[in-house]
Amino acid sequence: MPVQLVCSAILGILSAHFALRGTYMDTTGSPACRLCGEGTFNNDTGSTSCEECDEGHYQIELGKNFCYACNRGTYQPQKGKNICLQCAKGYYREIEGGLSCSKCDDKMTTDGQGSISRTECHFTSCSSGSKVVIVNGRVTCVACPLGTFQNKQNQTSCTSCPLDTYQDAESSVSCVQCQGEQYHLHWWSTDQQDCEGPEITISTGKS
């Protein structure tokens, strides 16, 4: 017996006059019950049509009275679909039933498609003012600490502020020069007060 013409063997002769859930009454030509197709459902009896699955949902089977929510890591922006789409690389979806996926932060991506959590996002490169640290095979960017700087991208270390300079902020690309005749003899200085050290007189050899 053709599947599309069967509503229920239990209904017998009534099957041509009364549609069950997951089916609808086709009133064109000879009345017949038909199964709801892929991407549709029907939760009522006696209906003459099926409804499309909402966005964020799908139905791959015939004759169903419900639709499945798209799993985490997938989405579906349109109605009446029989599949969900995987989030693209660099995107993720943490909650079921998604219409779209969330994008990783700037300069971050994922290892592949279908990511289910923001924690799967990782850096692709590190900007100046930070250093590269490899954790579990992934690039992590760490801000340069106080008293250091880095003026290039994708470096594995930060540079200590040289003599006569300081840096009191993280993620810096340069150090601040001590003002006037102030000087200090400390590397890695993190405070302007370090510049209040003794002045140094350099002899020129002239009298």
Coordinates of N, CA and C in Angstrom, one line a residue:
M1 N 0.9 -1.2 0.0 CA 0.0 0.0 0.0 C 0.9 1.2 0.0
P2 N 0.7 2.2 -1.0 CA 1.6 3.4 -1.0 C 1.5 4.2 0.3
V3 N 2.7 4.6 0.8 CA 2.8 5.3 2.0 C 2.0 6.5 2.0
Q4 N 2.1 7.3 0.9 CA 1.4 8.6 0.9 C -0.1 8.5 1.0
L5 N -0.6 7.3 0.8 CA -2.1 7.2 0.9 C -2.6 6.6 2.2
V6 N -1.7 6.3 3.1 CA -2.0 5.6 4.3 C -2.1 6.6 5.5
C7 N -3.1 6.7 6.2 CA -3.2 7.5 7.4 C -3.0 6.6 8.6
S8 N -3.8 5.5 8.6 CA -3.7 4.5 9.7 C -4.5 3.3 9.3
A9 N -3.9 2.1 9.4 CA -4.6 0.9 9.1 C -5.8 0.7 10.0
I10 N -5.6 1.2 11.2 CA -6.6 1.1 12.3 C -7.9 1.7 11.9
L11 N -7.8 2.9 11.2 CA -9.0 3.6 10.8 C -9.9 2.9 9.8
G12 N -9.2 2.0 9.0 CA -9.9 1.3 7.9 C -10.6 2.2 7.0
I13 N -11.9 2.0 6.8 CA -12.7 2.8 5.9 C -12.8 4.3 6.2
L14 N -12.6 4.6 7.5 CA -12.7 6.0 7.9 C -11.4 6.8 7.5
S15 N -10.3 6.1 7.1 CA -9.1 6.8 6.9 C -9.2 7.8 5.7
A16 N -10.2 7.6 4.9 CA -10.4 8.5 3.7 C -11.2 9.7 4.1
H17 N -11.6 9.7 5.4 CA -12.5 10.8 5.8 C -12.1 11.6 7.0
F18 N -11.0 11.0 7.7 CA -10.6 11.6 9.0 C -9.1 11.5 9.1
A19 N -8.4 12.6 9.1 CA -6.9 12.6 9.1 C -6.4 12.6 10.6
L20 N -5.5 11.8 10.8 CA -4.9 11.7 12.1 C -3.8 12.8 12.3
R21 N -3.2 12.9 13.5 CA -2.0 13.8 13.7 C -0.9 13.3 12.8
G22 N -0.2 14.2 12.2 CA 0.9 13.8 11.3 C 0.4 13.6 9.9
T23 N -0.9 13.7 9.7 CA -1.4 13.5 8.3 C -2.4 14.7 8.0
Y24 N -2.8 14.7 6.8 CA -3.8 15.8 6.4 C -4.7 15.2 5.3
M25 N -5.9 15.8 5.2 CA -6.9 15.3 4.3 C -6.7 16.1 2.9
D26 N -6.3 15.3 1.9 CA -6.2 15.9 0.6 C -7.5 15.9 -0.1
T27 N -8.1 17.1 -0.2 CA -9.5 17.2 -0.7 C -9.5 17.4 -2.2
T28 N -8.4 17.4 -2.9 CA -8.3 17.5 -4.3 C -8.6 16.1 -4.9
G29 N -9.5 16.0 -5.9 CA -9.9 14.7 -6.5 C -10.6 13.9 -5.5
S30 N -10.2 12.6 -5.5 CA -10.8 11.6 -4.5 C -10.2 11.9 -3.1
P31 N -11.0 12.2 -2.1 CA -10.5 12.4 -0.8 C -9.5 11.3 -0.3
A32 N -8.4 11.7 0.3 CA -7.4 10.7 0.8 C -6.6 11.3 1.8
C33 N -6.2 10.5 2.8 CA -5.3 11.0 3.8 C -3.9 10.9 3.3
R34 N -3.0 11.9 3.6 CA -1.6 11.8 3.2 C -0.8 12.2 4.4
L35 N 0.4 11.6 4.4 CA 1.4 11.9 5.5 C 2.0 13.3 5.2
C36 N 2.2 14.0 6.3 CA 2.9 15.3 6.3 C 4.3 15.1 5.7
G37 N 4.8 15.9 4.9 CA 6.1 15.7 4.3 C 7.2 16.2 5.1
E38 N 8.4 16.0 4.7 CA 9.6 16.5 5.4 C 9.5 18.0 5.6
G39 N 9.9 18.5 6.7 CA 9.9 20.0 7.0 C 8.5 20.5 7.4
T40 N 7.6 19.5 7.6 CA 6.2 19.9 8.0 C 5.7 19.0 9.1
F41 N 4.6 19.4 9.8 CA 4.0 18.6 10.8 C 2.6 19.0 11.0
N42 N 1.8 18.1 11.7 CA 0.4 18.5 12.0 C 0.1 17.8 13.3
N43 N -0.3 18.6 14.3 CA -0.6 18.2 15.6 C -2.1 18.1 15.9
D44 N -2.9 18.4 14.8 CA -4.4 18.3 15.0 C -4.9 17.2 14.1
T45 N -6.2 16.8 14.5 CA -6.9 15.8 13.7 C -7.8 16.4 12.7
G46 N -8.1 15.8 11.6 CA -9.1 16.3 10.7 C -8.6 17.5 9.9
S47 N -7.3 17.8 9.8 CA -6.8 18.9 9.1 C -6.7 18.7 7.6
T48 N -6.7 19.7 6.9 CA -6.6 19.6 5.4 C -5.2 20.1 4.9
S49 N -4.3 20.4 5.9 CA -3.0 20.8 5.5 C -2.1 20.6 6.7
C50 N -0.8 20.6 6.4 CA 0.3 20.5 7.4 C 0.9 21.8 7.6
E51 N 1.5 22.1 8.7 CA 2.2 23.3 9.0 C 3.7 23.1 8.8
E52 N 4.4 24.2 8.4 CA 5.8 24.2 8.2 C 6.5 24.3 9.6
C53 N 7.6 23.6 9.7 CA 8.4 23.7 10.9 C 8.9 25.2 11.0
D54 N 8.9 25.7 12.2 CA 9.4 27.1 12.5 C 10.9 27.2 12.2
E55 N 11.3 28.4 12.1 CA 12.8 28.7 12.1 C 13.4 28.1 13.3
G56 N 14.6 27.6 13.2 CA 15.3 26.9 14.3 C 14.9 25.5 14.5
H57 N 14.0 25.0 13.7 CA 13.5 23.6 13.8 C 13.6 22.9 12.5
Y58 N 13.4 21.5 12.5 CA 13.4 20.8 11.3 C 12.7 19.5 11.5
Q59 N 12.3 18.8 10.4 CA 11.7 17.5 10.5 C 12.1 16.7 9.2
I60 N 12.8 15.6 9.4 CA 13.4 14.9 8.3 C 12.5 13.7 8.0
E61 N 11.5 13.4 8.9 CA 10.6 12.2 8.7 C 9.3 12.6 8.2
L62 N 8.5 11.6 7.7 CA 7.2 11.8 7.2 C 6.2 11.5 8.3
G63 N 5.0 12.2 8.2 CA 3.9 11.8 9.1 C 4.1 12.1 10.5
K64 N 4.7 13.3 10.9 CA 5.0 13.6 12.3 C 4.1 14.7 12.7
N65 N 3.9 14.7 14.1 CA 3.1 15.8 14.7 C 3.9 16.8 15.4
F66 N 5.2 16.9 15.1 CA 6.1 17.8 15.8 C 7.3 18.0 14.9
C67 N 8.1 19.0 15.3 CA 9.4 19.3 14.7 C 10.5 19.3 15.7
Y68 N 11.7 18.9 15.3 CA 12.8 18.9 16.2 C 13.5 20.3 16.3
A69 N 14.0 20.6 17.4 CA 14.8 21.8 17.5 C 16.2 21.6 17.0
C70 N 16.8 22.5 16.3 CA 18.1 22.4 15.9 C 19.1 22.2 17.1
N71 N 20.0 21.3 16.9 CA 20.9 21.0 18.0 C 21.9 22.2 18.2
R72 N 22.6 22.2 19.3 CA 23.7 23.1 19.6 C 24.7 23.0 18.4
G73 N 25.3 24.1 18.0 CA 26.2 24.1 17.0 C 25.6 24.1 15.6
T74 N 24.3 24.1 15.5 CA 23.6 24.2 14.2 C 22.5 25.3 14.3
Y75 N 21.9 25.6 13.1 CA 20.9 26.7 13.1 C 20.1 26.5 11.8
Q76 N 18.9 27.1 11.8 CA 18.1 27.1 10.6 C 17.3 28.4 10.5
P77 N 17.6 29.3 9.6 CA 16.9 30.6 9.5 C 15.6 30.6 8.8
Q78 N 15.2 29.5 8.2 CA 14.0 29.4 7.4 C 13.0 28.4 7.9
K79 N 11.8 28.6 7.5 CA 10.7 27.6 7.9 C 10.7 26.5 6.9
G80 N 10.1 25.4 7.4 CA 9.8 24.3 6.5 C 11.0 23.5 6.0
K81 N 12.0 23.3 6.8 CA 13.2 22.7 6.4 C 13.4 21.3 7.0
N82 N 14.1 20.4 6.3 CA 14.3 19.1 6.9 C 15.7 18.8 7.4
I83 N 16.5 19.8 7.5 CA 17.8 19.7 8.1 C 18.2 21.1 8.8
C84 N 19.2 21.0 9.6 CA 19.7 22.3 10.2 C 21.1 22.4 9.6
L85 N 21.6 23.6 9.6 CA 22.9 23.9 9.1 C 24.0 24.1 10.2
Q86 N 25.2 23.6 9.9 CA 26.2 23.7 10.9 C 26.7 25.2 11.0
C87 N 27.0 25.6 12.2 CA 27.7 26.9 12.3 C 29.0 26.9 11.6
A88 N 29.3 28.0 10.9 CA 30.5 28.0 10.1 C 31.7 28.2 11.0
K89 N 32.9 27.9 10.5 CA 34.1 28.1 11.3 C 34.2 29.6 11.7
G90 N 34.5 29.8 13.0 CA 34.6 31.1 13.6 C 33.3 31.5 14.2
Y91 N 32.3 30.6 14.2 CA 31.0 30.9 14.8 C 30.6 29.7 15.7
Y92 N 29.6 30.0 16.6 CA 29.2 28.9 17.6 C 27.7 29.2 17.9
R93 N 27.1 28.1 18.4 CA 25.7 28.2 18.9 C 25.6 27.3 20.2
E94 N 25.3 28.0 21.3 CA 25.2 27.3 22.6 C 23.9 26.8 23.0
I95 N 22.8 27.3 22.4 CA 21.4 26.9 22.7 C 20.7 26.3 21.6
E96 N 19.9 25.3 21.8 CA 19.1 24.6 20.8 C 18.1 25.5 20.2
G97 N 17.7 25.2 19.0 CA 16.6 26.0 18.3 C 17.1 27.3 17.7
G98 N 18.3 27.4 17.3 CA 18.9 28.6 16.8 C 18.5 29.0 15.4
L99 N 18.3 30.3 15.2 CA 18.1 30.9 13.9 C 19.4 31.3 13.3
S100 N 20.4 31.5 14.1 CA 21.7 32.0 13.6 C 22.8 31.5 14.6
C101 N 24.0 31.8 14.3 CA 25.1 31.5 15.2 C 25.8 32.7 15.6
S102 N 26.5 32.7 16.7 CA 27.2 33.9 17.2 C 28.7 33.8 16.7
K103 N 29.2 35.0 16.4 CA 30.5 35.1 15.9 C 31.6 35.2 17.0
C104 N 32.7 34.6 16.9 CA 33.8 34.7 17.8 C 34.2 36.2 17.8
D105 N 34.9 36.6 18.9 CA 35.4 37.9 19.0 C 36.4 38.2 17.9
D106 N 36.8 39.4 17.8 CA 37.7 39.8 16.8 C 39.1 39.1 16.9
K107 N 39.6 38.7 15.8 CA 40.9 37.9 15.8 C 40.8 36.6 16.4
M108 N 39.6 36.0 16.6 CA 39.4 34.7 17.1 C 38.6 33.8 16.2
T109 N 38.8 32.5 16.2 CA 38.1 31.6 15.4 C 37.9 30.3 16.1
T110 N 37.3 29.3 15.4 CA 37.2 27.9 16.0 C 38.0 27.0 15.1
D111 N 38.2 25.7 15.6 CA 38.9 24.8 14.9 C 38.2 24.3 13.6
G112 N 36.8 24.3 13.6 CA 36.1 23.9 12.5 C 34.6 24.3 12.6
Q113 N 33.7 23.6 11.9 CA 32.3 23.9 11.9 C 31.6 23.3 13.1
G114 N 30.4 23.8 13.4 CA 29.5 23.2 14.4 C 29.9 23.4 15.8
S115 N 30.6 24.4 16.1 CA 31.0 24.7 17.5 C 29.8 25.0 18.4
I116 N 29.9 24.5 19.6 CA 28.7 24.6 20.5 C 28.9 25.5 21.7
S117 N 30.1 26.1 21.8 CA 30.4 27.0 22.9 C 31.4 28.1 22.6
R118 N 31.2 29.2 23.2 CA 32.2 30.3 23.0 C 33.6 29.9 23.5
T119 N 33.7 29.0 24.3 CA 35.0 28.5 24.8 C 35.8 27.9 23.7
E120 N 35.2 27.5 22.6 CA 35.9 26.9 21.5 C 36.5 28.0 20.6
C121 N 36.2 29.2 20.9 CA 36.9 30.3 20.1 C 38.3 30.5 20.7
H122 N 39.2 30.7 19.8 CA 40.6 31.0 20.2 C 41.3 32.0 19.2
F123 N 42.3 32.6 19.7 CA 43.0 33.6 18.9 C 43.7 33.0 17.7
T124 N 43.7 33.8 16.6 CA 44.4 33.4 15.4 C 45.8 34.2 15.3
S125 N 45.8 35.3 16.0 CA 47.1 36.1 16.0 C 47.0 37.0 17.2
C126 N 48.1 37.5 17.7 CA 48.2 38.4 18.8 C 48.7 39.8 18.4
S127 N 48.0 40.8 18.9 CA 48.3 42.2 18.5 C 49.5 42.7 19.3
S128 N 50.0 43.8 18.9 CA 51.0 44.5 19.7 C 50.5 44.8 21.1
G129 N 51.4 44.8 22.1 CA 50.9 45.0 23.5 C 50.6 43.7 24.2
S130 N 50.8 42.6 23.5 CA 50.5 41.3 24.0 C 51.6 40.3 23.5
K131 N 51.6 39.1 24.1 CA 52.5 38.0 23.7 C 51.8 36.8 23.5
V132 N 52.3 35.9 22.6 CA 51.7 34.6 22.3 C 52.1 33.6 23.3
V133 N 51.0 32.9 23.8 CA 51.2 31.7 24.6 C 50.4 30.5 24.0
I134 N 51.1 29.4 23.9 CA 50.4 28.2 23.3 C 49.8 27.4 24.4
V135 N 48.5 27.2 24.5 CA 47.9 26.4 25.5 C 47.0 25.3 24.8
N136 N 47.4 24.0 25.0 CA 46.7 22.9 24.4 C 46.7 23.0 22.9
G137 N 47.8 23.5 22.3 CA 47.9 23.6 20.9 C 47.2 24.8 20.3
R138 N 46.6 25.6 21.1 CA 45.9 26.8 20.6 C 46.6 28.1 21.0
V139 N 46.5 29.1 20.1 CA 47.1 30.4 20.4 C 46.3 31.2 21.4
T140 N 47.0 31.6 22.5 CA 46.3 32.5 23.5 C 47.2 33.7 23.6
C141 N 46.5 34.9 23.6 CA 47.2 36.1 23.7 C 47.1 36.6 25.2
V142 N 48.3 37.0 25.7 CA 48.4 37.5 27.1 C 48.9 38.9 27.1
A143 N 48.2 39.8 27.8 CA 48.6 41.2 27.8 C 50.0 41.3 28.4
C144 N 50.8 42.2 27.9 CA 52.1 42.6 28.5 C 51.9 43.2 29.9
P145 N 52.6 42.7 30.9 CA 52.3 43.2 32.3 C 53.0 44.6 32.4
L146 N 52.7 45.2 33.6 CA 53.3 46.5 33.9 C 54.8 46.5 33.8
G147 N 55.4 47.6 33.4 CA 56.8 47.6 33.3 C 57.4 47.0 32.0
T148 N 56.5 46.5 31.1 CA 57.0 45.9 29.9 C 56.2 46.5 28.7
F149 N 56.6 46.1 27.5 CA 55.9 46.6 26.3 C 56.2 45.6 25.1
Q150 N 55.4 45.7 24.1 CA 55.7 45.0 22.9 C 55.1 45.7 21.7
N151 N 55.9 46.2 20.8 CA 55.4 47.0 19.6 C 55.2 46.2 18.3
K152 N 55.3 44.9 18.4 CA 55.1 44.1 17.2 C 54.1 43.0 17.5
Q153 N 53.5 42.5 16.4 CA 52.5 41.5 16.5 C 53.1 40.1 16.6
N154 N 52.3 39.1 17.2 CA 52.7 37.7 17.3 C 54.1 37.4 17.8
Q155 N 54.4 38.1 18.9 CA 55.7 37.9 19.6 C 55.5 37.0 20.8
T156 N 56.5 36.2 21.2 CA 56.4 35.3 22.3 C 56.8 35.8 23.6
S157 N 57.2 37.1 23.6 CA 57.6 37.7 24.9 C 57.4 39.2 24.9
C158 N 57.4 39.8 26.0 CA 57.3 41.3 26.2 C 58.7 41.8 26.6
T159 N 59.0 43.0 26.3 CA 60.3 43.6 26.6 C 60.2 44.5 27.8
S160 N 61.2 44.4 28.7 CA 61.2 45.2 29.9 C 61.5 46.7 29.5
C161 N 60.9 47.6 30.2 CA 61.1 49.0 29.9 C 62.6 49.3 30.3
P162 N 63.3 49.9 29.4 CA 64.8 50.2 29.7 C 65.0 51.3 30.7
L163 N 66.2 51.6 31.1 CA 66.5 52.6 32.0 C 66.0 53.9 31.6
D164 N 65.6 54.8 32.5 CA 65.1 56.1 32.3 C 63.7 56.1 31.7
T165 N 63.0 54.9 31.8 CA 61.6 54.9 31.3 C 60.7 54.0 32.3
Y166 N 59.4 54.1 32.2 CA 58.5 53.3 33.0 C 57.2 53.0 32.2
Q167 N 56.4 52.1 32.7 CA 55.1 51.8 32.1 C 54.2 51.3 33.2
D168 N 53.1 52.1 33.5 CA 52.2 51.8 34.6 C 50.9 51.2 34.0
A169 N 50.8 50.8 32.8 CA 49.6 50.2 32.2 C 50.0 48.9 31.5
E170 N 49.0 48.0 31.5 CA 49.2 46.7 30.7 C 48.9 46.9 29.3
S171 N 49.3 45.9 28.5 CA 49.0 45.9 27.0 C 49.6 47.1 26.3
S172 N 50.8 47.5 26.7 CA 51.4 48.7 26.2 C 52.4 48.4 25.0
V173 N 52.5 49.3 24.1 CA 53.3 49.2 22.9 C 54.6 50.0 23.0
S174 N 54.8 50.7 24.1 CA 56.0 51.5 24.4 C 56.1 51.8 25.8
C175 N 57.2 52.4 26.2 CA 57.4 52.9 27.6 C 57.4 54.4 27.7
V176 N 57.2 55.0 28.8 CA 57.1 56.4 29.0 C 58.5 56.9 29.5
Q177 N 59.0 58.0 28.8 CA 60.2 58.6 29.2 C 60.1 59.4 30.5
C178 N 61.1 59.2 31.4 CA 61.1 60.1 32.6 C 61.3 61.5 32.1
Q179 N 60.7 62.5 32.9 CA 60.7 63.9 32.4 C 61.9 64.6 33.0
G180 N 62.2 65.7 32.3 CA 63.3 66.6 32.8 C 64.6 65.9 33.0
E181 N 65.2 66.2 34.1 CA 66.5 65.6 34.4 C 66.4 64.4 35.3
Q182 N 65.2 64.0 35.5 CA 65.1 62.8 36.4 C 65.6 61.5 35.6
Y183 N 66.1 60.6 36.5 CA 66.6 59.4 35.9 C 66.5 58.3 37.0
H184 N 66.5 57.0 36.5 CA 66.5 55.9 37.5 C 67.3 54.8 36.9
L185 N 67.7 53.9 37.8 CA 68.6 52.8 37.4 C 67.9 51.5 37.4
H186 N 66.6 51.5 37.3 CA 65.9 50.2 37.4 C 65.3 49.9 36.0
W187 N 65.4 48.6 35.7 CA 64.7 48.1 34.5 C 63.3 47.7 35.0
W188 N 62.4 47.5 34.1 CA 61.0 47.0 34.4 C 60.3 47.9 35.3
S189 N 60.5 49.2 35.2 CA 59.8 50.2 36.1 C 58.3 50.3 35.8
T190 N 57.5 50.3 36.9 CA 56.1 50.3 36.7 C 55.4 51.6 37.2
D191 N 56.2 52.5 37.7 CA 55.6 53.7 38.3 C 56.5 55.0 38.0
Q192 N 55.8 56.1 37.7 CA 56.5 57.3 37.4 C 57.4 57.7 38.6
Q193 N 57.0 57.3 39.8 CA 57.8 57.7 41.0 C 59.2 57.1 40.9
D194 N 59.4 56.1 40.1 CA 60.7 55.5 40.0 C 61.7 56.5 39.3
C195 N 61.1 57.5 38.6 CA 61.9 58.5 37.9 C 62.5 59.5 38.9
E196 N 62.1 59.5 40.2 CA 62.5 60.5 41.1 C 63.9 60.1 41.8
G197 N 64.6 59.1 41.2 CA 65.8 58.7 41.7 C 66.9 59.8 41.5
P198 N 68.1 59.5 41.9 CA 69.2 60.5 41.8 C 69.5 60.9 40.4
E199 N 69.8 62.1 40.2 CA 70.3 62.6 38.9 C 71.7 62.1 38.7
I200 N 72.0 61.8 37.5 CA 73.3 61.2 37.1 C 74.0 62.3 36.3
T201 N 75.2 62.6 36.7 CA 76.0 63.6 35.9 C 77.0 62.8 35.1
I202 N 77.1 63.0 33.8 CA 78.0 62.4 33.0 C 79.1 63.3 32.6
S203 N 80.3 63.0 33.0 CA 81.5 63.8 32.8 C 81.8 63.8 31.3
T204 N 82.1 65.0 30.8 CA 82.5 65.1 29.3 C 84.0 65.2 29.2
G205 N 84.7 65.3 30.3 CA 86.2 65.4 30.3 C 86.6 66.8 30.0
K206 N 85.7 67.8 30.0 CA 86.1 69.2 29.8 C 86.0 69.9 31.1
S207 N 86.9 70.9 31.3 CA 86.9 71.7 32.5 C 86.4 73.1 32.2

